[in-house]
Amino acid sequence: MSKRRAGQRPSWALLVMAGIAAVFFALPLLGLIGRASWSTLGRDLTSAESLSAFRLSLICSVAAAGFSIVLGFPLAWVLARVRFRARPLIRGLVLLPLVLPPVVGGVALLTAFSRRGLAGSLLYEWAGIQLTYSTAGAVLAETFVALPFFVITVEAGLRAVDSRYEEVAATLGASRWHCFRHVTLPLVAPSVVAGGVLAWARALGEFGATITFAGNVEGRTQTLPLAVYLFLDSRPDAAIALSLVLLLAALAVIVLLRERWMGEA
Amino acid sequence: MTVEARIEVARGDFRLAVETELSDGEVVALLGPNGSGKTTFLKVLAGLIPLDGGMITVDDKCLDDPQKKQFLLPSQRPVALVFQDYLLFPHMSVLDNVAFGLRARGVAKADARDRANEWLGRFDIAEKSGARPAELSGGQAQKVALARALVTAPRLLMLDEPLSALDAASRVSVRRDLLRHLSEFGGATLLVTHDPVDALTLATRVVVLESGAVAQTGTVEEITRRPRSRYVADLAGLNLYRGSAAANSIALTDTQGEIVIADKAEGEVFALIHPDAVSLYVTKPAGSQRNLWPGRIDGIEALGDRVRVHVGGVLPLVAEVTAAAVAELGLHEGKDVWAGVKATEVSVYPA
């Protein structure tokens, strides 16, 4: 039982196709590393524009991940534990930003939250807040695309937790809050961490919805991906340097979550 | 009376309607086939399923009464429930598992741990207090689950098949320990089981549940002496038939057969035949035997030095014979035999 089966001997055609696919993934990464101008890397990364993009990306992505957790957890809980008729509909709505082209997401956000949008107009009239072309708008756009990653991860995590643990806790005298704090949350914590990291990574890389909804304003909405796009024509070395940083962040996410996906089954 | 319950619950097509009372120190075994409503019964008492009708009181305090619109949450009931697979919290140490109920009631951490430790000592597993539940054997996990339930001093303790998750080897010793702890427990105990041995050794009274209703209740001795359902008869290993009696004969309800009885009886009755009383013959015997049925052996199982022979035919029955008899008669599966029972060996009671 413990010995691995010798396995099937794959056909040559299959191996070649698999090899092509692997190279297809590896080549762009190698290109990025090969084309990087290492001597000017320090200067490219510490230019005023780059630093402002760093700062903004960090703030926006962490805020978006935070909103995803705060808004996403109750939603994931309801989807996992409460049976109601609109549940399939709500779940579909949550999944939509995953498959929707981000530009379309940006346009949709405009119709809802711009100064003349459904909710945005009220916000502007009552509070004088304008979300478009603001950092808050960039956070909003990033949250829109990041939230589904958190919700589906945590919903699956909650479903995997035997709800009878909560029943036991209740019969032992635990209030709902005590039970949530000491039983449900610790059991689902790995999913919350994974969902949070995924949401953060998605927010960090968000481009389409951000540029559509919040524009490309340096220091306010110009996050790393937007800066990369802008630099590509004028300062390709800087674009590649910033791309390397994003690549590093992606690698960090994979290392962080490796137990979850890359464990040897 | 510690616990008084009149339970009416409807879930889809299933209806549970049970009335029961439990007093302090009493251990009641809830027996019944799968789907008879045993687990639902426990969950209703624990407050995990609300009543649709009836009422539940513990020490004259109302836990659930839909008519008066009263309902106590599970966390507010003096009731503890130990699940079949124990469900120890996997992210906590054994000690914190046992201390959980006290912490939930606001007892300070140090105090809760002291009291939890004391309970672990009482269950002889103090040395496991720092262990994770995954490191425990089945018997140890059961003790921890029991300690976790008892630490909150419940008035009603409910155990859902407490021994079914254990292997046969540890079951005997765990059952013995369980018996000791239950006798020390001051409140009422309700335990669900499939195993008549559990009911016999642990319980003072048995309630048999079938399709959501009480089929029979009494001591183990009482219900096995006069079983009123196929399920109880099978548990006790007895042959039970139902039919309508007229004078010295019973016309069976489920089959074509007829059973001759010694004393006159009338109306709907149960006929009980102990497997001991069934004689098997390879050729049709001549003689005075009044009940004689042809059949074919469709199963043989050894039970200590006795052998249970299942005979199919007009009147399916089980005969218990010695191993020597099996060899002597050359009994095997598929063999045609005659089964005989004396009329005086059939006990008859009203259905």
Coordinates of C-alpha atoms in Angstrom, one line a residue:
Chain A
M1 CA 0.0 0.0 0.0
S2 CA 2.7 2.5 1.0
K3 CA 4.7 1.9 -2.1
R4 CA 3.8 4.1 -5.0
R5 CA 2.5 2.4 -8.0
A6 CA 5.0 2.3 -10.8
G7 CA 2.3 4.2 -12.7
Q8 CA 1.3 4.2 -16.3
R9 CA 4.0 4.8 -18.8
P10 CA 2.9 8.0 -20.6
S11 CA 3.0 8.1 -24.4
W12 CA 5.6 10.3 -26.1
A13 CA 3.0 12.5 -27.6
L14 CA 1.6 13.2 -24.2
L15 CA 5.0 14.1 -22.8
V16 CA 5.8 16.4 -25.6
M17 CA 2.5 18.3 -25.2
A18 CA 3.1 18.5 -21.4
G19 CA 6.6 19.8 -22.0
I20 CA 5.3 22.5 -24.4
A21 CA 2.8 23.6 -21.8
A22 CA 5.5 23.8 -19.1
V23 CA 7.8 25.8 -21.3
F24 CA 4.9 28.1 -22.2
F25 CA 4.6 29.0 -18.5
A26 CA 8.4 29.2 -17.9
L27 CA 9.4 31.3 -20.9
P28 CA 7.7 34.6 -20.0
L29 CA 9.2 34.4 -16.5
L30 CA 12.7 33.7 -17.9
G31 CA 12.2 36.6 -20.3
L32 CA 11.3 39.0 -17.5
I33 CA 14.4 38.0 -15.5
G34 CA 16.6 38.0 -18.6
R35 CA 15.5 41.4 -19.8
A36 CA 15.7 43.1 -16.4
S37 CA 18.3 45.8 -16.3
W38 CA 20.0 44.8 -13.0
S39 CA 22.4 47.7 -12.9
T40 CA 19.6 50.3 -12.9
L41 CA 17.2 48.2 -10.9
G42 CA 17.8 50.1 -7.6
R43 CA 17.2 53.5 -9.3
D44 CA 14.2 52.3 -11.2
L45 CA 12.5 50.9 -8.1
T46 CA 13.3 54.0 -5.9
S47 CA 12.2 56.7 -8.4
A48 CA 9.5 59.0 -7.0
E49 CA 6.8 57.5 -9.3
S50 CA 7.7 53.9 -8.4
L51 CA 7.7 54.6 -4.7
S52 CA 4.4 56.3 -4.9
A53 CA 3.0 53.3 -6.9
F54 CA 4.4 50.9 -4.2
R55 CA 2.9 52.8 -1.4
L56 CA -0.5 53.1 -3.1
S57 CA -0.5 49.4 -4.1
L58 CA 0.2 48.4 -0.6
I59 CA -2.5 50.6 0.9
C60 CA -5.1 49.7 -1.7
S61 CA -4.5 46.0 -1.7
V62 CA -4.4 45.6 2.1
A63 CA -7.5 47.7 2.4
A64 CA -9.2 45.7 -0.3
A65 CA -8.2 42.4 1.5
G66 CA -9.5 43.9 4.8
F67 CA -12.8 44.8 3.3
S68 CA -13.0 41.4 1.7
I69 CA -12.6 39.8 5.1
V70 CA -15.0 42.0 6.9
L71 CA -17.7 41.9 4.2
G72 CA -16.9 38.5 2.9
F73 CA -17.0 36.5 6.1
P74 CA -20.7 37.1 6.9
L75 CA -21.6 36.4 3.3
A76 CA -19.6 33.2 3.3
W77 CA -21.2 32.2 6.5
V78 CA -24.8 32.8 5.2
L79 CA -24.0 31.0 2.0
A80 CA -22.6 28.0 3.8
R81 CA -25.0 27.7 6.7
V82 CA -28.4 29.3 5.9
R83 CA -30.8 27.8 3.4
F84 CA -32.8 30.3 1.6
R85 CA -34.4 30.5 -1.8
A86 CA -32.2 33.2 -3.3
R87 CA -29.0 31.4 -2.3
P88 CA -28.1 30.1 -5.8
L89 CA -28.7 33.6 -7.1
I90 CA -26.5 35.3 -4.5
R91 CA -23.8 32.7 -5.1
G92 CA -23.9 33.4 -8.8
L93 CA -23.6 37.1 -8.1
V94 CA -20.6 36.6 -6.0
L95 CA -18.9 34.5 -8.6
L96 CA -19.6 37.0 -11.4
P97 CA -16.6 39.2 -10.9
L98 CA -14.4 36.1 -11.2
V99 CA -15.4 35.6 -14.8
L100 CA -16.4 39.1 -15.8
P101 CA -13.8 41.0 -17.8
P102 CA -12.4 43.5 -15.3
V103 CA -13.0 46.4 -17.7
V104 CA -16.7 45.5 -17.8
G105 CA -16.5 45.4 -14.0
G106 CA -15.1 48.9 -14.1
V107 CA -17.8 50.1 -16.4
A108 CA -20.4 48.5 -14.1
L109 CA -18.9 50.2 -11.1
L110 CA -19.1 53.5 -12.9
T111 CA -22.8 53.1 -13.5
A112 CA -23.3 52.4 -9.7
F113 CA -20.7 54.5 -7.9
S114 CA -19.7 57.4 -10.2
R115 CA -21.0 60.9 -9.4
R116 CA -23.9 60.2 -11.7
G117 CA -24.3 56.5 -10.7
L118 CA -27.1 54.9 -8.8
A119 CA -25.5 55.0 -5.4
G120 CA -22.6 57.4 -6.2
S121 CA -25.0 60.3 -6.9
L122 CA -26.6 60.0 -3.5
L123 CA -23.1 59.7 -1.9
Y124 CA -22.0 62.9 -3.7
E125 CA -25.2 64.8 -2.8
W126 CA -25.3 63.8 0.8
A127 CA -21.6 63.6 1.7
G128 CA -19.8 65.3 -1.1
I129 CA -17.8 62.1 -1.6
Q130 CA -16.6 61.3 -5.1
L131 CA -15.2 57.8 -5.6
T132 CA -14.0 58.0 -9.1
Y133 CA -10.4 59.2 -9.6
S134 CA -9.8 58.8 -5.8
T135 CA -7.8 56.3 -3.8
A136 CA -11.1 55.1 -2.2
G137 CA -12.3 54.4 -5.7
A138 CA -9.2 52.2 -6.4
V139 CA -9.9 50.3 -3.2
L140 CA -13.5 49.9 -4.2
A141 CA -12.5 48.5 -7.6
E142 CA -10.0 46.1 -6.1
T143 CA -12.5 44.9 -3.4
F144 CA -15.0 44.2 -6.2
V145 CA -12.7 41.8 -7.9
A146 CA -11.0 40.4 -4.8
L147 CA -14.1 39.7 -2.7
P148 CA -15.2 36.5 -4.6
F149 CA -11.8 34.8 -3.9
F150 CA -12.3 35.3 -0.2
V151 CA -16.0 34.3 -0.2
I152 CA -15.6 31.1 -2.1
T153 CA -12.5 30.0 -0.1
V154 CA -14.2 30.6 3.2
E155 CA -17.5 29.2 2.2
A156 CA -15.8 26.0 1.2
G157 CA -13.9 26.1 4.5
L158 CA -17.1 26.6 6.5
R159 CA -18.8 23.7 4.7
A160 CA -15.8 21.4 5.6
V161 CA -16.3 22.2 9.3
D162 CA -18.7 19.7 10.8
S163 CA -21.6 21.9 12.1
R164 CA -22.1 19.4 14.9
Y165 CA -19.1 21.0 16.6
E166 CA -21.3 24.1 16.9
E167 CA -24.1 21.9 18.3
V168 CA -21.8 20.4 20.9
A169 CA -20.6 23.8 21.9
A170 CA -24.2 25.0 22.3
T171 CA -25.2 22.0 24.5
L172 CA -22.1 22.7 26.6
G173 CA -23.5 26.2 27.3
A174 CA -21.6 28.3 24.8
S175 CA -23.4 31.4 23.5
R176 CA -23.4 32.0 19.8
W177 CA -20.6 34.5 20.1
H178 CA -18.5 32.2 22.4
C179 CA -19.1 29.3 20.0
F180 CA -18.1 31.4 17.0
R181 CA -15.0 32.9 18.7
H182 CA -13.7 29.6 20.2
V183 CA -15.0 26.9 17.9
T184 CA -16.0 28.0 14.4
L185 CA -13.3 30.6 13.9
P186 CA -10.3 28.5 14.9
L187 CA -11.6 25.6 12.8
V188 CA -12.1 27.8 9.7
A189 CA -9.0 30.0 10.4
P190 CA -6.8 28.3 7.7
S191 CA -9.4 29.1 5.1
V192 CA -9.7 32.7 6.3
V193 CA -5.9 33.1 6.0
A194 CA -5.9 31.5 2.5
G195 CA -8.9 33.5 1.3
G196 CA -7.3 36.7 2.7
V197 CA -4.0 36.1 0.9
L198 CA -5.8 35.2 -2.3
A199 CA -7.9 38.3 -2.1
W200 CA -4.9 40.4 -1.4
A201 CA -2.9 39.0 -4.3
R202 CA -5.9 39.5 -6.7
A203 CA -6.3 43.1 -5.4
L204 CA -2.5 43.8 -5.8
G205 CA -2.6 42.7 -9.5
E206 CA -5.9 44.4 -10.3
F207 CA -5.7 46.6 -13.4
G208 CA -8.8 46.7 -15.6
A209 CA -11.5 47.7 -13.2
T210 CA -9.2 50.1 -11.4
I211 CA -8.1 52.0 -14.5
T212 CA -11.7 52.1 -15.8
F213 CA -13.3 53.2 -12.6
A214 CA -10.6 55.2 -10.8
G215 CA -8.4 56.3 -13.7
N216 CA -4.6 56.5 -13.7
V217 CA -3.8 59.4 -11.4
E218 CA -0.3 59.3 -10.0
G219 CA -0.2 59.3 -6.2
R220 CA -3.9 58.7 -6.0
T221 CA -5.0 55.7 -8.2
Q222 CA -1.8 54.7 -10.0
T223 CA -1.0 51.4 -8.4
L224 CA 1.8 49.1 -9.5
P225 CA 0.1 47.4 -12.5
L226 CA -1.1 50.8 -13.7
A227 CA 2.5 52.2 -13.4
V228 CA 3.8 49.2 -15.3
Y229 CA 1.4 49.8 -18.1
L230 CA 2.3 53.5 -18.2
F231 CA 6.0 53.0 -18.1
L232 CA 6.1 50.4 -20.8
D233 CA 6.4 52.9 -23.6
S234 CA 8.6 55.6 -21.9
R235 CA 10.7 53.6 -19.4
P236 CA 10.6 49.9 -20.3
D237 CA 13.4 49.1 -17.7
A238 CA 11.3 50.6 -14.9
A239 CA 8.2 48.6 -16.2
I240 CA 10.2 45.4 -16.0
A241 CA 11.6 46.2 -12.6
L242 CA 8.1 46.8 -11.2
S243 CA 6.9 43.6 -12.9
L244 CA 9.6 41.7 -11.1
V245 CA 8.3 43.0 -7.8
L246 CA 4.8 41.8 -8.7
L247 CA 6.3 38.5 -9.7
L248 CA 8.0 38.2 -6.3
A249 CA 4.8 39.0 -4.5
A250 CA 3.1 36.2 -6.5
L251 CA 5.8 33.8 -5.6
A252 CA 5.4 34.7 -1.9
V253 CA 1.7 33.9 -2.1
I254 CA 2.5 30.5 -3.6
V255 CA 5.0 29.7 -0.9
L256 CA 2.6 30.9 1.8
L257 CA -0.2 28.7 0.5
R258 CA 1.9 25.8 -0.7
E259 CA 0.6 23.4 2.0
R260 CA -2.9 24.0 0.6
W261 CA -2.3 23.3 -3.0
M262 CA 1.1 21.8 -3.5
G263 CA 1.1 19.1 -0.8
E264 CA 2.1 15.7 -2.2
A265 CA -1.2 13.8 -2.3
Chain B
M1 CA -39.7 13.6 38.2
T2 CA -36.4 15.1 36.8
V3 CA -37.4 15.1 33.2
E4 CA -40.9 15.2 31.7
A5 CA -41.3 15.3 28.0
R6 CA -44.3 15.1 25.6
I7 CA -42.7 15.4 22.2
E8 CA -44.3 16.0 18.9
V9 CA -42.1 16.8 16.0
A10 CA -42.8 16.6 12.2
R11 CA -39.9 16.7 9.8
G12 CA -41.0 16.1 6.3
D13 CA -42.8 12.8 6.2
F14 CA -41.3 11.7 9.5
R15 CA -43.3 12.2 12.7
L16 CA -42.0 11.7 16.2
A17 CA -44.6 11.4 19.0
V18 CA -43.1 10.3 22.3
E19 CA -44.1 10.7 25.9
T20 CA -41.5 9.9 28.6
E21 CA -40.4 10.6 32.1
L22 CA -37.0 10.2 33.7
S23 CA -36.1 10.4 37.3
D24 CA -32.7 11.0 39.1
G25 CA -30.3 8.2 38.9
E26 CA -32.3 6.4 36.2
V27 CA -30.5 5.2 33.1
V28 CA -32.9 4.7 30.2
A29 CA -31.8 3.0 27.1
L30 CA -33.4 4.1 23.9
L31 CA -33.5 1.2 21.4
G32 CA -34.8 1.2 17.9
P33 CA -34.0 0.5 14.3
N34 CA -32.3 3.1 12.1
G35 CA -34.7 5.9 11.3
S36 CA -36.9 5.3 14.2
G37 CA -36.2 8.8 15.6
K38 CA -33.7 8.1 18.4
T39 CA -31.3 10.8 17.5
T40 CA -34.1 13.3 16.7
F41 CA -35.4 12.5 20.2
L42 CA -32.0 13.4 21.8
K43 CA -31.7 16.6 19.7
V44 CA -35.2 17.8 20.7
L45 CA -34.4 17.4 24.4
A46 CA -31.1 19.2 23.8
G47 CA -32.9 22.1 22.1
L48 CA -31.2 21.5 18.7
I49 CA -34.6 20.8 17.2
P50 CA -37.6 22.8 18.5
L51 CA -40.9 21.1 19.4
D52 CA -43.9 21.4 17.1
G53 CA -46.2 20.3 19.9
G54 CA -46.1 19.1 23.5
M55 CA -43.7 20.3 26.2
I56 CA -40.4 19.5 28.0
T57 CA -39.7 20.3 31.6
V58 CA -36.6 19.6 33.7
D59 CA -37.1 20.0 37.5
D60 CA -40.4 21.6 36.7
K61 CA -38.6 24.3 34.7
C62 CA -40.0 24.6 31.1
L63 CA -37.4 24.1 28.4
D64 CA -39.8 24.0 25.4
D65 CA -43.5 24.6 25.1
P66 CA -44.7 25.9 21.7
Q67 CA -48.2 26.6 23.0
K68 CA -46.8 29.0 25.6
K69 CA -44.2 30.1 23.1
Q70 CA -41.4 29.2 25.5
F71 CA -38.1 27.9 24.2
L72 CA -34.7 27.7 26.0
L73 CA -31.7 27.7 23.8
P74 CA -29.4 24.6 23.9
S75 CA -26.8 26.7 25.8
Q76 CA -29.3 27.5 28.6
R77 CA -30.5 24.0 29.2
P78 CA -29.2 21.8 32.0
V79 CA -28.8 19.1 29.4
A80 CA -25.6 17.5 28.0
L81 CA -25.3 15.5 24.8
V82 CA -22.4 13.2 23.9
F83 CA -22.4 12.5 20.2
Q84 CA -21.6 9.1 18.8
D85 CA -18.2 10.1 17.4
Y86 CA -17.5 12.3 20.5
L87 CA -16.7 15.4 18.5
L88 CA -13.9 16.6 20.7
F89 CA -12.7 20.1 19.5
P90 CA -9.7 19.2 17.4
H91 CA -7.9 22.5 17.9
M92 CA -8.0 22.3 21.7
S93 CA -6.0 20.3 24.2
V94 CA -7.9 17.6 26.2
L95 CA -7.9 19.9 29.2
D96 CA -9.4 22.8 27.3
N97 CA -12.0 20.5 25.8
V98 CA -13.1 19.5 29.3
A99 CA -12.9 23.1 30.6
F100 CA -14.9 24.4 27.6
G101 CA -18.4 24.2 29.3
L102 CA -17.1 26.1 32.3
R103 CA -15.3 28.7 30.3
A104 CA -18.5 29.2 28.3
R105 CA -20.3 29.8 31.5
G106 CA -17.8 32.5 32.4
V107 CA -15.7 30.6 34.9
A108 CA -12.2 32.1 35.1
K109 CA -9.5 30.2 33.1
A110 CA -7.4 29.0 36.0
D111 CA -10.4 27.8 38.0
A112 CA -12.0 26.1 34.9
R113 CA -8.7 24.3 34.3
D114 CA -8.4 23.2 37.9
R115 CA -11.9 21.7 37.8
A116 CA -11.3 20.1 34.4
N117 CA -8.1 18.5 35.7
E118 CA -10.0 17.1 38.6
W119 CA -12.5 15.5 36.2
L120 CA -9.7 14.1 34.1
G121 CA -8.3 12.6 37.3
R122 CA -11.6 11.0 38.1
F123 CA -11.6 9.4 34.7
D124 CA -8.0 8.2 35.1
I125 CA -6.7 10.2 32.1
A126 CA -5.0 13.1 33.9
E127 CA -1.8 12.3 32.0
K128 CA -3.5 13.1 28.7
S129 CA -4.5 16.6 29.7
G130 CA -2.0 18.2 27.3
A131 CA -2.7 15.9 24.4
R132 CA -4.7 16.8 21.3
P133 CA -7.8 14.8 20.7
A134 CA -6.2 13.2 17.6
E135 CA -3.7 11.5 19.8
L136 CA -6.3 9.7 21.9
S137 CA -7.5 6.1 21.6
G138 CA -11.3 5.6 21.1
G139 CA -11.8 4.7 24.8
Q140 CA -9.8 7.7 26.0
A141 CA -11.8 10.0 23.6
Q142 CA -15.0 8.7 25.0
K143 CA -13.9 9.4 28.6
V144 CA -12.9 13.0 27.6
A145 CA -16.2 13.5 25.9
L146 CA -18.0 12.2 29.0
A147 CA -15.9 14.4 31.3
R148 CA -16.6 17.4 29.1
A149 CA -20.3 16.8 29.3
L150 CA -20.4 16.1 33.1
V151 CA -18.2 19.0 34.2
T152 CA -21.2 21.4 33.7
A153 CA -23.3 19.3 36.1
P154 CA -26.2 18.6 33.8
R155 CA -29.5 17.3 35.1
L156 CA -30.0 15.2 32.0
L157 CA -27.1 13.4 30.3
M158 CA -27.7 12.0 26.8
L159 CA -25.3 9.6 25.1
D160 CA -25.8 8.7 21.4
E161 CA -24.5 5.2 20.9
P162 CA -21.6 5.7 23.3
L163 CA -19.8 2.5 22.5
S164 CA -20.4 2.0 18.8
A165 CA -17.2 3.9 17.7
L166 CA -15.0 1.5 19.7
D167 CA -13.5 -1.8 18.6
A168 CA -14.8 -5.0 20.3
A169 CA -11.6 -5.3 22.4
S170 CA -11.9 -1.9 24.2
R171 CA -15.7 -2.0 24.4
V172 CA -15.8 -4.3 27.4
S173 CA -13.5 -2.2 29.6
V174 CA -15.1 1.1 28.4
R175 CA -18.5 -0.2 29.1
R176 CA -17.4 -1.2 32.6
D177 CA -16.0 2.3 33.2
L178 CA -19.1 3.9 31.8
L179 CA -21.3 1.9 34.1
R180 CA -19.3 3.2 37.1
H181 CA -19.5 6.8 36.0
L182 CA -23.2 6.6 35.3
S183 CA -23.8 5.2 38.7
E184 CA -21.9 8.1 40.3
F185 CA -23.9 10.6 38.2
G186 CA -26.8 12.0 40.1
G187 CA -29.0 13.1 37.3
A188 CA -31.0 11.2 34.7
T189 CA -29.3 9.5 31.8
L190 CA -30.7 8.7 28.4
L191 CA -28.6 6.5 26.1
V192 CA -29.2 5.5 22.5
T193 CA -28.0 2.1 21.6
H194 CA -28.3 -0.7 19.0
D195 CA -26.7 -3.2 21.3
P196 CA -28.9 -5.2 23.7
V197 CA -25.8 -5.9 25.9
D198 CA -25.5 -2.2 26.5
A199 CA -29.1 -1.9 27.4
L200 CA -28.8 -4.9 29.7
T201 CA -25.6 -3.8 31.5
L202 CA -26.1 -0.1 31.6
A203 CA -29.8 0.7 31.7
T204 CA -32.4 0.3 34.4
R205 CA -35.2 0.8 31.9
V206 CA -35.6 0.4 28.1
V207 CA -37.7 2.4 25.7
V208 CA -38.2 0.9 22.3
L209 CA -38.8 3.4 19.5
E210 CA -40.2 2.4 16.2
S211 CA -41.1 4.8 13.3
G212 CA -41.3 7.7 15.7
A213 CA -43.4 6.2 18.4
V214 CA -42.8 4.1 21.6
A215 CA -43.3 0.5 20.7
Q216 CA -42.6 -0.9 24.1
T217 CA -41.2 0.1 27.4
G218 CA -40.0 -1.7 30.6
T219 CA -37.0 -3.4 32.0
V220 CA -34.8 -5.4 29.6
E221 CA -36.1 -8.5 31.2
E222 CA -39.7 -7.5 30.7
I223 CA -39.4 -6.5 27.1
T224 CA -37.4 -9.6 26.1
R225 CA -39.9 -11.8 27.9
R226 CA -42.8 -10.4 26.0
P227 CA -41.4 -8.6 22.9
R228 CA -44.0 -6.7 21.0
S229 CA -42.1 -6.1 17.8
R230 CA -40.0 -7.9 15.2
Y231 CA -37.1 -5.5 16.1
V232 CA -37.0 -6.4 19.8
A233 CA -37.5 -10.1 19.1
D234 CA -34.5 -10.0 16.7
L235 CA -32.4 -8.1 19.2
A236 CA -33.1 -10.8 21.8
G237 CA -32.8 -13.6 19.3
L238 CA -36.3 -14.8 19.7
N239 CA -39.0 -16.1 17.2
L240 CA -42.0 -13.8 17.3
Y241 CA -45.2 -14.2 15.3
R242 CA -48.4 -12.3 15.1
G243 CA -51.8 -13.8 14.3
S244 CA -55.4 -14.3 15.4
A245 CA -56.1 -17.0 17.8
A246 CA -59.1 -19.2 17.9
A247 CA -59.2 -21.9 20.6
N248 CA -56.0 -23.9 20.4
S249 CA -54.7 -22.5 17.1
I250 CA -53.3 -19.3 15.8
A251 CA -53.7 -18.3 12.2
L252 CA -50.6 -16.2 11.4
T253 CA -51.0 -12.7 9.9
D254 CA -47.9 -12.6 7.7
T255 CA -47.7 -16.1 6.4
Q256 CA -50.0 -19.0 5.6
G257 CA -48.9 -21.0 8.6
E258 CA -50.7 -22.0 11.8
I259 CA -49.3 -22.5 15.3
V260 CA -51.0 -24.9 17.7
I261 CA -51.0 -23.8 21.3
A262 CA -51.6 -25.6 24.6
D263 CA -54.0 -23.1 26.3
K264 CA -57.0 -21.7 24.6
A265 CA -56.8 -18.1 23.4
E266 CA -58.9 -15.6 21.4
G267 CA -58.3 -12.5 19.3
E268 CA -55.1 -10.8 18.1
V269 CA -52.1 -12.3 19.8
F270 CA -48.3 -12.6 19.7
A271 CA -46.7 -16.0 19.7
L272 CA -43.2 -16.3 21.1
I273 CA -41.0 -19.3 20.5
H274 CA -37.6 -19.5 22.2
P275 CA -35.0 -20.9 19.8
D276 CA -34.0 -23.4 22.5
A277 CA -37.5 -25.0 22.1
V278 CA -37.1 -25.7 18.4
S279 CA -36.1 -29.2 17.5
L280 CA -34.6 -30.0 14.1
Y281 CA -35.1 -33.3 12.2
V282 CA -33.6 -34.5 9.0
T283 CA -36.6 -36.8 8.3
K284 CA -40.2 -36.2 9.2
P285 CA -40.5 -37.5 12.8
A286 CA -43.4 -39.7 13.9
G287 CA -44.9 -38.8 17.2
S288 CA -46.9 -36.4 19.3
Q289 CA -45.3 -33.1 18.3
R290 CA -48.2 -30.8 17.4
N291 CA -46.2 -28.1 15.5
L292 CA -44.1 -29.4 12.7
W293 CA -43.0 -27.3 9.7
P294 CA -40.8 -28.3 6.7
G295 CA -38.1 -25.8 5.7
R296 CA -34.7 -25.3 4.3
I297 CA -31.6 -24.0 6.2
D298 CA -30.6 -20.6 5.0
G299 CA -27.9 -19.8 7.5
I300 CA -25.9 -21.2 10.4
E301 CA -24.0 -19.0 13.0
A302 CA -22.0 -20.1 16.0
L303 CA -22.7 -18.4 19.3
G304 CA -20.3 -19.7 21.9
D305 CA -20.9 -23.4 22.2
R306 CA -24.4 -23.0 20.8
V307 CA -25.3 -22.9 17.1
R308 CA -28.1 -20.8 15.7
V309 CA -29.7 -22.3 12.6
H310 CA -31.9 -20.1 10.5
V311 CA -34.7 -22.1 8.8
G312 CA -36.6 -20.6 5.9
G313 CA -40.0 -22.0 4.8
V314 CA -43.7 -21.4 5.6
L315 CA -42.7 -20.3 9.1
P316 CA -39.3 -18.8 9.1
L317 CA -37.6 -19.5 12.5
V318 CA -34.4 -19.8 14.3
A319 CA -33.4 -22.9 16.2
E320 CA -30.6 -23.0 18.8
V321 CA -28.9 -26.4 18.9
T322 CA -25.6 -27.8 20.2
A323 CA -22.6 -28.0 18.0
A324 CA -22.7 -31.7 18.5
A325 CA -26.2 -31.9 17.1
V326 CA -25.1 -30.0 14.0
A327 CA -22.4 -32.5 13.3
E328 CA -24.7 -35.5 14.1
L329 CA -27.5 -34.4 11.8
G330 CA -25.1 -33.1 9.1
L331 CA -26.7 -29.7 9.0
H332 CA -25.6 -27.3 6.4
E333 CA -26.9 -24.4 4.4
G334 CA -29.5 -25.4 1.8
K335 CA -30.4 -28.7 3.6
D336 CA -34.1 -29.6 3.9
V337 CA -35.2 -30.1 7.5
W338 CA -38.2 -30.4 9.7
A339 CA -38.6 -28.0 12.6
G340 CA -40.8 -29.0 15.5
V341 CA -42.1 -27.1 18.5
K342 CA -44.2 -28.5 21.4
A343 CA -47.5 -26.6 21.9
T344 CA -46.5 -26.0 25.5
E345 CA -43.4 -24.2 24.4
V346 CA -45.3 -21.4 22.6
S347 CA -46.0 -18.5 24.9
V348 CA -49.0 -16.5 23.8
Y349 CA -50.0 -12.9 24.9
P350 CA -52.4 -10.4 23.6
A351 CA -51.2 -8.0 20.8

